[in-house]
Amino acid sequence: MNTLPLIGHRIERYMVVASTNDLVRAAAEGGAPEGLVVTAEEQAAGRGRLGRKWIVPRGTSLQLSILLRPPLAPIAGARVVRMAAVAVAHVLEQHLHLTPVLKWPNDVLLGGRKCAGILLESSLSGDRVDYIVLGIGLNVNYTMRVYPELAPRATTLQDVVGHEVDCAALERALLVELNALYARLVQGDVLMDEYRARLKLLGQTIRVATATEILQGIARDVSDDGALILELDNRSVKLYAGDVTILQENALDVS
Ligand code: BT5
């Protein structure tokens, strides 16, 4: 029986797809209502940001996409990413008693390694969001040793807890959590407290590679609209996208 109120009121499950985000996008274009969830055991062309690949062995993990039509301005996209990161973190904390850390803009880390990634793709009409496709990948029941090239910076729940985890229960908990957080989000709660509390970056000396430049400075904050506020020698900049490397952990500032 399906008792999920909005997100997950309808769940379509596939064995193999190119990308779950593509199926949700097609459904959205066809007028599907928000809350549709598409899951896959395997993605032949799972993707990350900027054309990067998301690679997971078949049948081991959570790979799902969600259709949302938030009554919010386009800037709200960053809030939806934040919501997803916080939701994954809550589930790992509450169900597995782990201590995840969030890395701006879209990663969930365990022991300094990425265990989950979030991909948001949106369609805008005028100054409103038409739809958002929220893709979430969480590495569950395999060992990252199968991907030596990823292993230095990536991990799985099995690697962290030392045994297999109930993937279906995890998915269920994630959808329940997303429903609760989404309800708050559309009522105007930007979920900053939960996000900041888990954001390792603040106060650290970091390097950020954006599409056009590489900047080095101290991560001061993240704004409501999702920008990283980076303090350079003589000014601050707001960055909306980029890849972060922590250069130095400044103990005094660790939150
Ligand atoms: C992300 O991109 O982290 C977004 C991942 C979103 C995946 C979900 S699964 C369901 C939905 N359908 C899709 O097609 N995608 C979404 P980004 O921050 O760009 O990170 C991508 C980078 O992470 C790659 O270039 C690799 O270095 C690394 N990577 C690839 N697979 C990984 C994995 N399973 N675990 C950790 N890191 C991985």
Short mmCIF file of N, CA, C and O in Angstrom, two decimals, residues 47-156:
data_model
loop_
_atom_site.label_atom_id
_atom_site.label_comp_id
_atom_site.label_asym_id
_atom_site.label_seq_id
_atom_site.Cartn_x
_atom_site.Cartn_y
_atom_site.Cartn_z
N ARG A 47 23.89 10.37 -14.89
CA ARG A 47 24.75 11.54 -15.04
C ARG A 47 24.82 12.40 -13.79
O ARG A 47 23.94 12.38 -12.94
N GLY A 48 25.93 13.15 -13.73
CA GLY A 48 26.12 14.16 -12.70
C GLY A 48 25.99 15.52 -13.35
O GLY A 48 25.36 15.65 -14.40
N ARG A 49 26.58 16.50 -12.71
CA ARG A 49 26.53 17.85 -13.28
C ARG A 49 27.52 17.97 -14.42
O ARG A 49 28.45 17.19 -14.53
N LEU A 50 27.31 18.95 -15.25
CA LEU A 50 28.27 19.33 -16.30
C LEU A 50 28.68 18.13 -17.16
O LEU A 50 29.85 17.98 -17.53
N GLY A 51 27.72 17.28 -17.45
CA GLY A 51 28.00 16.16 -18.35
C GLY A 51 28.83 15.05 -17.73
O GLY A 51 29.31 14.16 -18.44
N ARG A 52 29.02 15.09 -16.41
CA ARG A 52 29.81 14.04 -15.78
C ARG A 52 28.96 12.78 -15.59
O ARG A 52 27.75 12.83 -15.60
N LYS A 53 29.64 11.66 -15.38
CA LYS A 53 28.93 10.38 -15.27
C LYS A 53 28.67 10.02 -13.81
O LYS A 53 29.49 10.30 -12.95
N TRP A 54 27.54 9.36 -13.58
CA TRP A 54 27.24 8.76 -12.27
C TRP A 54 27.23 7.26 -12.47
O TRP A 54 26.43 6.73 -13.23
N ILE A 55 28.14 6.57 -11.80
CA ILE A 55 28.37 5.15 -12.07
C ILE A 55 28.06 4.34 -10.82
O ILE A 55 28.60 4.61 -9.75
N VAL A 56 27.21 3.33 -10.99
CA VAL A 56 26.79 2.49 -9.86
C VAL A 56 26.54 1.07 -10.39
O VAL A 56 25.92 0.92 -11.45
N PRO A 57 26.99 0.03 -9.71
CA PRO A 57 26.67 -1.33 -10.16
C PRO A 57 25.16 -1.61 -10.07
O PRO A 57 24.50 -1.14 -9.13
N ARG A 58 24.67 -2.42 -10.98
CA ARG A 58 23.23 -2.71 -11.05
C ARG A 58 22.69 -3.27 -9.73
O ARG A 58 23.29 -4.14 -9.10
N GLY A 59 21.52 -2.75 -9.34
CA GLY A 59 20.79 -3.35 -8.23
C GLY A 59 21.41 -3.18 -6.86
O GLY A 59 21.12 -3.95 -5.95
N THR A 60 22.26 -2.17 -6.71
CA THR A 60 22.95 -2.05 -5.43
C THR A 60 22.53 -0.83 -4.61
O THR A 60 22.85 -0.76 -3.42
N SER A 61 21.86 0.13 -5.26
CA SER A 61 21.83 1.46 -4.64
C SER A 61 20.51 2.17 -4.89
O SER A 61 19.65 1.67 -5.61
N LEU A 62 20.39 3.33 -4.32
CA LEU A 62 19.23 4.18 -4.62
C LEU A 62 19.58 5.09 -5.78
O LEU A 62 20.56 5.84 -5.73
N GLN A 63 18.78 5.02 -6.82
CA GLN A 63 18.91 5.94 -7.95
C GLN A 63 17.49 6.35 -8.29
O GLN A 63 16.71 5.53 -8.81
N LEU A 64 17.15 7.57 -7.97
CA LEU A 64 15.76 7.98 -8.19
C LEU A 64 15.68 9.44 -8.61
O LEU A 64 16.57 10.24 -8.32
N SER A 65 14.59 9.72 -9.31
CA SER A 65 14.31 11.10 -9.72
C SER A 65 12.88 11.44 -9.34
O SER A 65 11.99 10.59 -9.39
N ILE A 66 12.69 12.71 -8.99
CA ILE A 66 11.41 13.16 -8.47
C ILE A 66 10.95 14.37 -9.28
O ILE A 66 11.76 15.28 -9.54
N LEU A 67 9.68 14.38 -9.63
CA LEU A 67 9.11 15.54 -10.32
C LEU A 67 8.51 16.50 -9.28
O LEU A 67 7.66 16.11 -8.47
N LEU A 68 8.96 17.74 -9.33
CA LEU A 68 8.43 18.76 -8.43
C LEU A 68 7.97 19.96 -9.25
O LEU A 68 8.57 20.29 -10.28
N ARG A 69 6.90 20.57 -8.80
CA ARG A 69 6.44 21.80 -9.43
C ARG A 69 6.23 22.84 -8.32
O ARG A 69 5.10 23.22 -8.02
N PRO A 70 7.32 23.28 -7.71
CA PRO A 70 7.17 24.19 -6.56
C PRO A 70 6.65 25.56 -7.00
O PRO A 70 7.08 26.06 -8.04
N PRO A 71 5.73 26.11 -6.23
CA PRO A 71 5.20 27.44 -6.56
C PRO A 71 6.19 28.52 -6.15
O PRO A 71 5.90 29.37 -5.32
N LEU A 72 7.37 28.45 -6.72
CA LEU A 72 8.48 29.30 -6.28
C LEU A 72 9.17 29.89 -7.50
O LEU A 72 9.08 29.37 -8.60
N ALA A 73 9.90 30.95 -7.26
CA ALA A 73 10.69 31.56 -8.33
C ALA A 73 11.86 30.65 -8.67
O ALA A 73 12.25 29.79 -7.88
N PRO A 74 12.44 30.82 -9.88
CA PRO A 74 13.52 29.93 -10.32
C PRO A 74 14.68 29.84 -9.33
O PRO A 74 15.35 28.81 -9.23
N ILE A 75 14.92 30.88 -8.60
CA ILE A 75 16.02 30.90 -7.65
C ILE A 75 15.87 29.78 -6.62
O ILE A 75 16.82 29.38 -5.95
N ALA A 76 14.64 29.26 -6.50
CA ALA A 76 14.38 28.23 -5.50
C ALA A 76 15.07 26.91 -5.81
O ALA A 76 15.10 26.03 -4.96
N GLY A 77 15.64 26.77 -6.99
CA GLY A 77 16.33 25.53 -7.34
C GLY A 77 17.37 25.15 -6.30
O GLY A 77 17.47 23.99 -5.89
N ALA A 78 18.14 26.13 -5.86
CA ALA A 78 19.18 25.86 -4.86
C ALA A 78 18.56 25.36 -3.56
O ALA A 78 19.16 24.56 -2.85
N ARG A 79 17.37 25.84 -3.26
CA ARG A 79 16.72 25.38 -2.02
C ARG A 79 16.32 23.92 -2.14
O ARG A 79 16.33 23.17 -1.16
N VAL A 80 15.92 23.53 -3.35
CA VAL A 80 15.52 22.14 -3.55
C VAL A 80 16.73 21.21 -3.43
O VAL A 80 16.64 20.13 -2.85
N VAL A 81 17.86 21.63 -3.96
CA VAL A 81 19.10 20.84 -3.79
C VAL A 81 19.42 20.73 -2.29
O VAL A 81 19.76 19.66 -1.78
N ARG A 82 19.29 21.86 -1.60
CA ARG A 82 19.57 21.88 -0.16
C ARG A 82 18.64 20.90 0.57
O ARG A 82 19.06 20.15 1.44
N MET A 83 17.37 20.95 0.20
CA MET A 83 16.38 20.05 0.81
C MET A 83 16.80 18.59 0.63
O MET A 83 16.74 17.79 1.57
N ALA A 84 17.22 18.25 -0.58
CA ALA A 84 17.59 16.86 -0.86
C ALA A 84 18.81 16.46 -0.05
O ALA A 84 18.86 15.35 0.51
N ALA A 85 19.79 17.35 0.04
CA ALA A 85 21.01 17.03 0.79
C ALA A 85 20.67 16.83 2.27
O ALA A 85 21.14 15.89 2.92
N VAL A 86 19.84 17.70 2.79
CA VAL A 86 19.45 17.60 4.21
C VAL A 86 18.64 16.32 4.43
O VAL A 86 18.83 15.61 5.43
N ALA A 87 17.77 15.99 3.48
CA ALA A 87 16.95 14.78 3.63
C ALA A 87 17.83 13.53 3.68
O ALA A 87 17.64 12.66 4.53
N VAL A 88 18.80 13.45 2.78
CA VAL A 88 19.70 12.29 2.78
C VAL A 88 20.46 12.25 4.11
O VAL A 88 20.57 11.20 4.75
N ALA A 89 20.94 13.40 4.56
CA ALA A 89 21.68 13.45 5.82
C ALA A 89 20.80 12.98 6.98
O ALA A 89 21.24 12.16 7.81
N HIS A 90 19.58 13.47 7.05
CA HIS A 90 18.67 13.06 8.14
C HIS A 90 18.48 11.54 8.15
O HIS A 90 18.50 10.90 9.21
N VAL A 91 18.29 10.96 6.98
CA VAL A 91 18.05 9.51 6.91
C VAL A 91 19.29 8.75 7.39
O VAL A 91 19.18 7.78 8.15
N LEU A 92 20.46 9.19 6.97
CA LEU A 92 21.69 8.49 7.40
C LEU A 92 21.89 8.63 8.90
O LEU A 92 22.36 7.70 9.58
N GLU A 93 21.52 9.78 9.43
CA GLU A 93 21.67 10.00 10.87
C GLU A 93 20.66 9.16 11.65
O GLU A 93 21.02 8.45 12.60
N GLN A 94 19.41 9.24 11.23
CA GLN A 94 18.34 8.63 12.03
C GLN A 94 18.28 7.12 11.89
O GLN A 94 17.97 6.42 12.84
N HIS A 95 18.58 6.61 10.69
CA HIS A 95 18.41 5.18 10.47
C HIS A 95 19.69 4.39 10.60
O HIS A 95 19.67 3.20 10.90
N LEU A 96 20.82 5.04 10.37
CA LEU A 96 22.09 4.29 10.45
C LEU A 96 23.05 4.88 11.48
O LEU A 96 24.16 4.40 11.64
N HIS A 97 22.60 5.95 12.15
CA HIS A 97 23.40 6.57 13.22
C HIS A 97 24.78 7.01 12.69
O HIS A 97 25.78 6.88 13.40
N LEU A 98 24.80 7.49 11.48
CA LEU A 98 26.03 7.99 10.88
C LEU A 98 26.10 9.51 11.05
O LEU A 98 25.13 10.14 11.49
N THR A 99 27.26 10.07 10.70
CA THR A 99 27.44 11.51 10.84
C THR A 99 27.84 12.10 9.47
O THR A 99 29.02 12.39 9.24
N PRO A 100 26.87 12.27 8.59
CA PRO A 100 27.21 12.80 7.27
C PRO A 100 27.55 14.28 7.33
O PRO A 100 27.13 15.00 8.22
N VAL A 101 28.33 14.67 6.35
CA VAL A 101 28.72 16.06 6.21
C VAL A 101 28.30 16.50 4.81
O VAL A 101 28.38 15.71 3.87
N LEU A 102 27.84 17.73 4.69
CA LEU A 102 27.43 18.22 3.38
C LEU A 102 28.54 19.07 2.79
O LEU A 102 29.21 19.83 3.49
N LYS A 103 28.71 18.92 1.49
CA LYS A 103 29.72 19.71 0.79
C LYS A 103 29.02 20.53 -0.28
O LYS A 103 28.33 19.96 -1.14
N TRP A 104 29.19 21.83 -0.19
CA TRP A 104 28.54 22.69 -1.18
C TRP A 104 29.02 22.36 -2.57
O TRP A 104 30.21 22.12 -2.73
N PRO A 105 28.19 22.32 -3.60
CA PRO A 105 26.76 22.59 -3.47
C PRO A 105 25.89 21.36 -3.29
O PRO A 105 24.77 21.48 -2.85
N ASN A 106 26.40 20.15 -3.63
CA ASN A 106 25.42 19.07 -3.76
C ASN A 106 25.89 17.69 -3.31
O ASN A 106 25.33 16.70 -3.75
N ASP A 107 26.90 17.60 -2.49
CA ASP A 107 27.40 16.27 -2.12
C ASP A 107 27.10 15.94 -0.66
O ASP A 107 27.10 16.82 0.20
N VAL A 108 26.89 14.65 -0.42
CA VAL A 108 26.80 14.15 0.96
C VAL A 108 28.02 13.26 1.17
O VAL A 108 28.26 12.34 0.39
N LEU A 109 28.77 13.55 2.22
CA LEU A 109 30.02 12.82 2.47
C LEU A 109 29.93 12.02 3.76
O LEU A 109 29.28 12.43 4.72
N LEU A 110 30.62 10.88 3.76
CA LEU A 110 30.83 10.10 4.98
C LEU A 110 32.33 9.86 5.08
O LEU A 110 32.94 9.38 4.11
N GLY A 111 32.91 10.20 6.21
CA GLY A 111 34.35 10.04 6.37
C GLY A 111 35.13 10.78 5.30
O GLY A 111 36.18 10.31 4.84
N GLY A 112 34.61 11.92 4.86
CA GLY A 112 35.31 12.72 3.86
C GLY A 112 35.12 12.25 2.43
O GLY A 112 35.66 12.84 1.50
N ARG A 113 34.35 11.16 2.24
CA ARG A 113 34.14 10.64 0.88
C ARG A 113 32.68 10.75 0.49
O ARG A 113 31.79 10.58 1.32
N LYS A 114 32.47 10.94 -0.80
CA LYS A 114 31.10 11.16 -1.29
C LYS A 114 30.31 9.86 -1.33
O LYS A 114 30.73 8.89 -1.95
N CYS A 115 29.15 9.88 -0.67
CA CYS A 115 28.28 8.70 -0.72
C CYS A 115 27.00 8.98 -1.49
O CYS A 115 26.28 8.06 -1.85
N ALA A 116 26.70 10.26 -1.71
CA ALA A 116 25.47 10.60 -2.44
C ALA A 116 25.68 11.87 -3.24
O ALA A 116 26.42 12.77 -2.83
N GLY A 117 25.01 11.92 -4.38
CA GLY A 117 25.06 13.10 -5.22
C GLY A 117 23.66 13.50 -5.63
O GLY A 117 22.73 12.66 -5.65
N ILE A 118 23.50 14.76 -5.96
CA ILE A 118 22.19 15.31 -6.28
C ILE A 118 22.31 16.07 -7.60
O ILE A 118 23.25 16.83 -7.79
N LEU A 119 21.36 15.83 -8.47
CA LEU A 119 21.37 16.51 -9.77
C LEU A 119 20.01 17.15 -9.99
O LEU A 119 19.00 16.45 -10.05
N LEU A 120 19.99 18.46 -10.09
CA LEU A 120 18.73 19.16 -10.29
C LEU A 120 18.69 19.72 -11.71
O LEU A 120 19.62 20.38 -12.14
N GLU A 121 17.62 19.39 -12.42
CA GLU A 121 17.42 19.95 -13.76
C GLU A 121 16.05 20.60 -13.76
O GLU A 121 15.08 20.02 -13.27
N SER A 122 15.97 21.82 -14.30
CA SER A 122 14.68 22.49 -14.20
C SER A 122 14.26 23.10 -15.52
O SER A 122 15.07 23.35 -16.40
N SER A 123 12.96 23.33 -15.62
CA SER A 123 12.40 24.02 -16.77
C SER A 123 11.65 25.22 -16.22
O SER A 123 10.82 25.09 -15.32
N LEU A 124 11.94 26.37 -16.77
CA LEU A 124 11.35 27.60 -16.27
C LEU A 124 10.34 28.13 -17.28
O LEU A 124 10.51 27.95 -18.49
N SER A 125 9.29 28.75 -16.77
CA SER A 125 8.44 29.51 -17.70
C SER A 125 8.26 30.90 -17.10
O SER A 125 7.68 31.05 -16.02
N GLY A 126 8.84 31.85 -17.79
CA GLY A 126 8.82 33.22 -17.28
C GLY A 126 9.58 33.28 -15.97
O GLY A 126 10.68 32.77 -15.86
N ASP A 127 8.96 33.89 -14.97
CA ASP A 127 9.67 34.03 -13.70
C ASP A 127 9.24 32.96 -12.70
O ASP A 127 9.41 33.11 -11.51
N ARG A 128 8.67 31.87 -13.21
CA ARG A 128 8.28 30.77 -12.34
C ARG A 128 8.97 29.48 -12.77
O ARG A 128 9.41 29.33 -13.91
N VAL A 129 9.02 28.55 -11.82
CA VAL A 129 9.49 27.21 -12.15
C VAL A 129 8.33 26.45 -12.78
O VAL A 129 7.24 26.40 -12.22
N ASP A 130 8.56 25.90 -13.97
CA ASP A 130 7.54 25.04 -14.56
C ASP A 130 7.63 23.66 -13.88
O ASP A 130 6.67 23.16 -13.31
N TYR A 131 8.83 23.08 -13.94
CA TYR A 131 9.05 21.85 -13.18
C TYR A 131 10.52 21.70 -12.85
O TYR A 131 11.39 22.29 -13.50
N ILE A 132 10.74 20.90 -11.82
CA ILE A 132 12.10 20.54 -11.42
C ILE A 132 12.19 19.02 -11.43
O ILE A 132 11.28 18.33 -10.96
N VAL A 133 13.28 18.51 -11.98
CA VAL A 133 13.58 17.09 -11.86
C VAL A 133 14.73 16.99 -10.86
O VAL A 133 15.83 17.49 -11.09
N LEU A 134 14.43 16.35 -9.75
CA LEU A 134 15.42 16.21 -8.68
C LEU A 134 15.93 14.77 -8.68
O LEU A 134 15.18 13.85 -8.37
N GLY A 135 17.18 14.61 -9.07
CA GLY A 135 17.78 13.27 -9.12
C GLY A 135 18.68 13.05 -7.91
O GLY A 135 19.48 13.92 -7.56
N ILE A 136 18.51 11.91 -7.28
CA ILE A 136 19.33 11.59 -6.10
C ILE A 136 19.95 10.21 -6.29
O ILE A 136 19.25 9.24 -6.61
N GLY A 137 21.24 10.13 -6.09
CA GLY A 137 21.92 8.85 -6.12
C GLY A 137 22.61 8.63 -4.78
O GLY A 137 23.35 9.49 -4.31
N LEU A 138 22.36 7.48 -4.16
CA LEU A 138 22.98 7.14 -2.87
C LEU A 138 23.60 5.75 -3.00
O LEU A 138 22.91 4.79 -3.33
N ASN A 139 24.90 5.67 -2.75
CA ASN A 139 25.62 4.40 -2.88
C ASN A 139 25.32 3.52 -1.67
O ASN A 139 25.61 3.92 -0.54
N VAL A 140 24.79 2.32 -1.90
CA VAL A 140 24.36 1.52 -0.76
C VAL A 140 25.15 0.20 -0.66
O VAL A 140 26.16 0.14 0.04
N ASN A 141 24.68 -0.84 -1.37
CA ASN A 141 25.20 -2.18 -1.09
C ASN A 141 26.26 -2.65 -2.08
O ASN A 141 26.07 -3.61 -2.83
N TYR A 142 27.38 -1.97 -2.11
CA TYR A 142 28.55 -2.46 -2.84
C TYR A 142 29.77 -1.80 -2.21
O TYR A 142 29.62 -0.94 -1.35
N THR A 143 30.92 -2.27 -2.62
CA THR A 143 32.12 -1.64 -2.09
C THR A 143 32.76 -0.78 -3.18
O THR A 143 32.82 -1.20 -4.35
N MET A 144 33.22 0.36 -2.81
CA MET A 144 33.81 1.28 -3.78
C MET A 144 35.11 0.72 -4.34
O MET A 144 35.65 1.25 -5.31
N ARG A 145 35.58 -0.40 -3.77
CA ARG A 145 36.79 -1.02 -4.33
C ARG A 145 36.57 -1.45 -5.78
O ARG A 145 37.52 -1.61 -6.53
N VAL A 146 35.28 -1.63 -6.18
CA VAL A 146 35.04 -2.01 -7.58
C VAL A 146 35.34 -0.86 -8.54
O VAL A 146 35.45 -1.08 -9.75
N TYR A 147 35.44 0.35 -8.03
CA TYR A 147 35.79 1.49 -8.89
C TYR A 147 37.03 2.18 -8.31
O TYR A 147 36.93 3.21 -7.65
N PRO A 148 38.20 1.59 -8.56
CA PRO A 148 39.41 2.15 -7.95
C PRO A 148 39.62 3.62 -8.29
O PRO A 148 40.19 4.37 -7.48
N GLU A 149 39.13 4.03 -9.46
CA GLU A 149 39.36 5.43 -9.84
C GLU A 149 38.49 6.38 -9.00
O GLU A 149 38.83 7.55 -8.84
N LEU A 150 37.37 5.89 -8.48
CA LEU A 150 36.50 6.73 -7.64
C LEU A 150 36.84 6.59 -6.16
O LEU A 150 36.58 7.49 -5.36
N ALA A 151 37.39 5.43 -5.79
CA ALA A 151 37.54 5.07 -4.38
C ALA A 151 38.22 6.13 -3.51
O ALA A 151 37.82 6.30 -2.34
N PRO A 152 39.22 6.85 -4.00
CA PRO A 152 39.85 7.82 -3.10
C PRO A 152 38.88 8.90 -2.61
O PRO A 152 39.10 9.49 -1.55
N ARG A 153 37.84 9.16 -3.41
CA ARG A 153 36.94 10.27 -3.03
C ARG A 153 35.49 9.85 -2.89
O ARG A 153 34.61 10.68 -2.71
N ALA A 154 35.22 8.55 -2.97
CA ALA A 154 33.82 8.10 -2.92
C ALA A 154 33.70 6.91 -1.98
O ALA A 154 34.67 6.19 -1.75
N THR A 155 32.49 6.71 -1.46
CA THR A 155 32.28 5.57 -0.57
C THR A 155 30.84 5.08 -0.70
O THR A 155 30.03 5.68 -1.42
N THR A 156 30.55 3.98 -0.02
CA THR A 156 29.20 3.42 -0.02
C THR A 156 28.79 3.17 1.44
O THR A 156 29.64 3.09 2.33
#
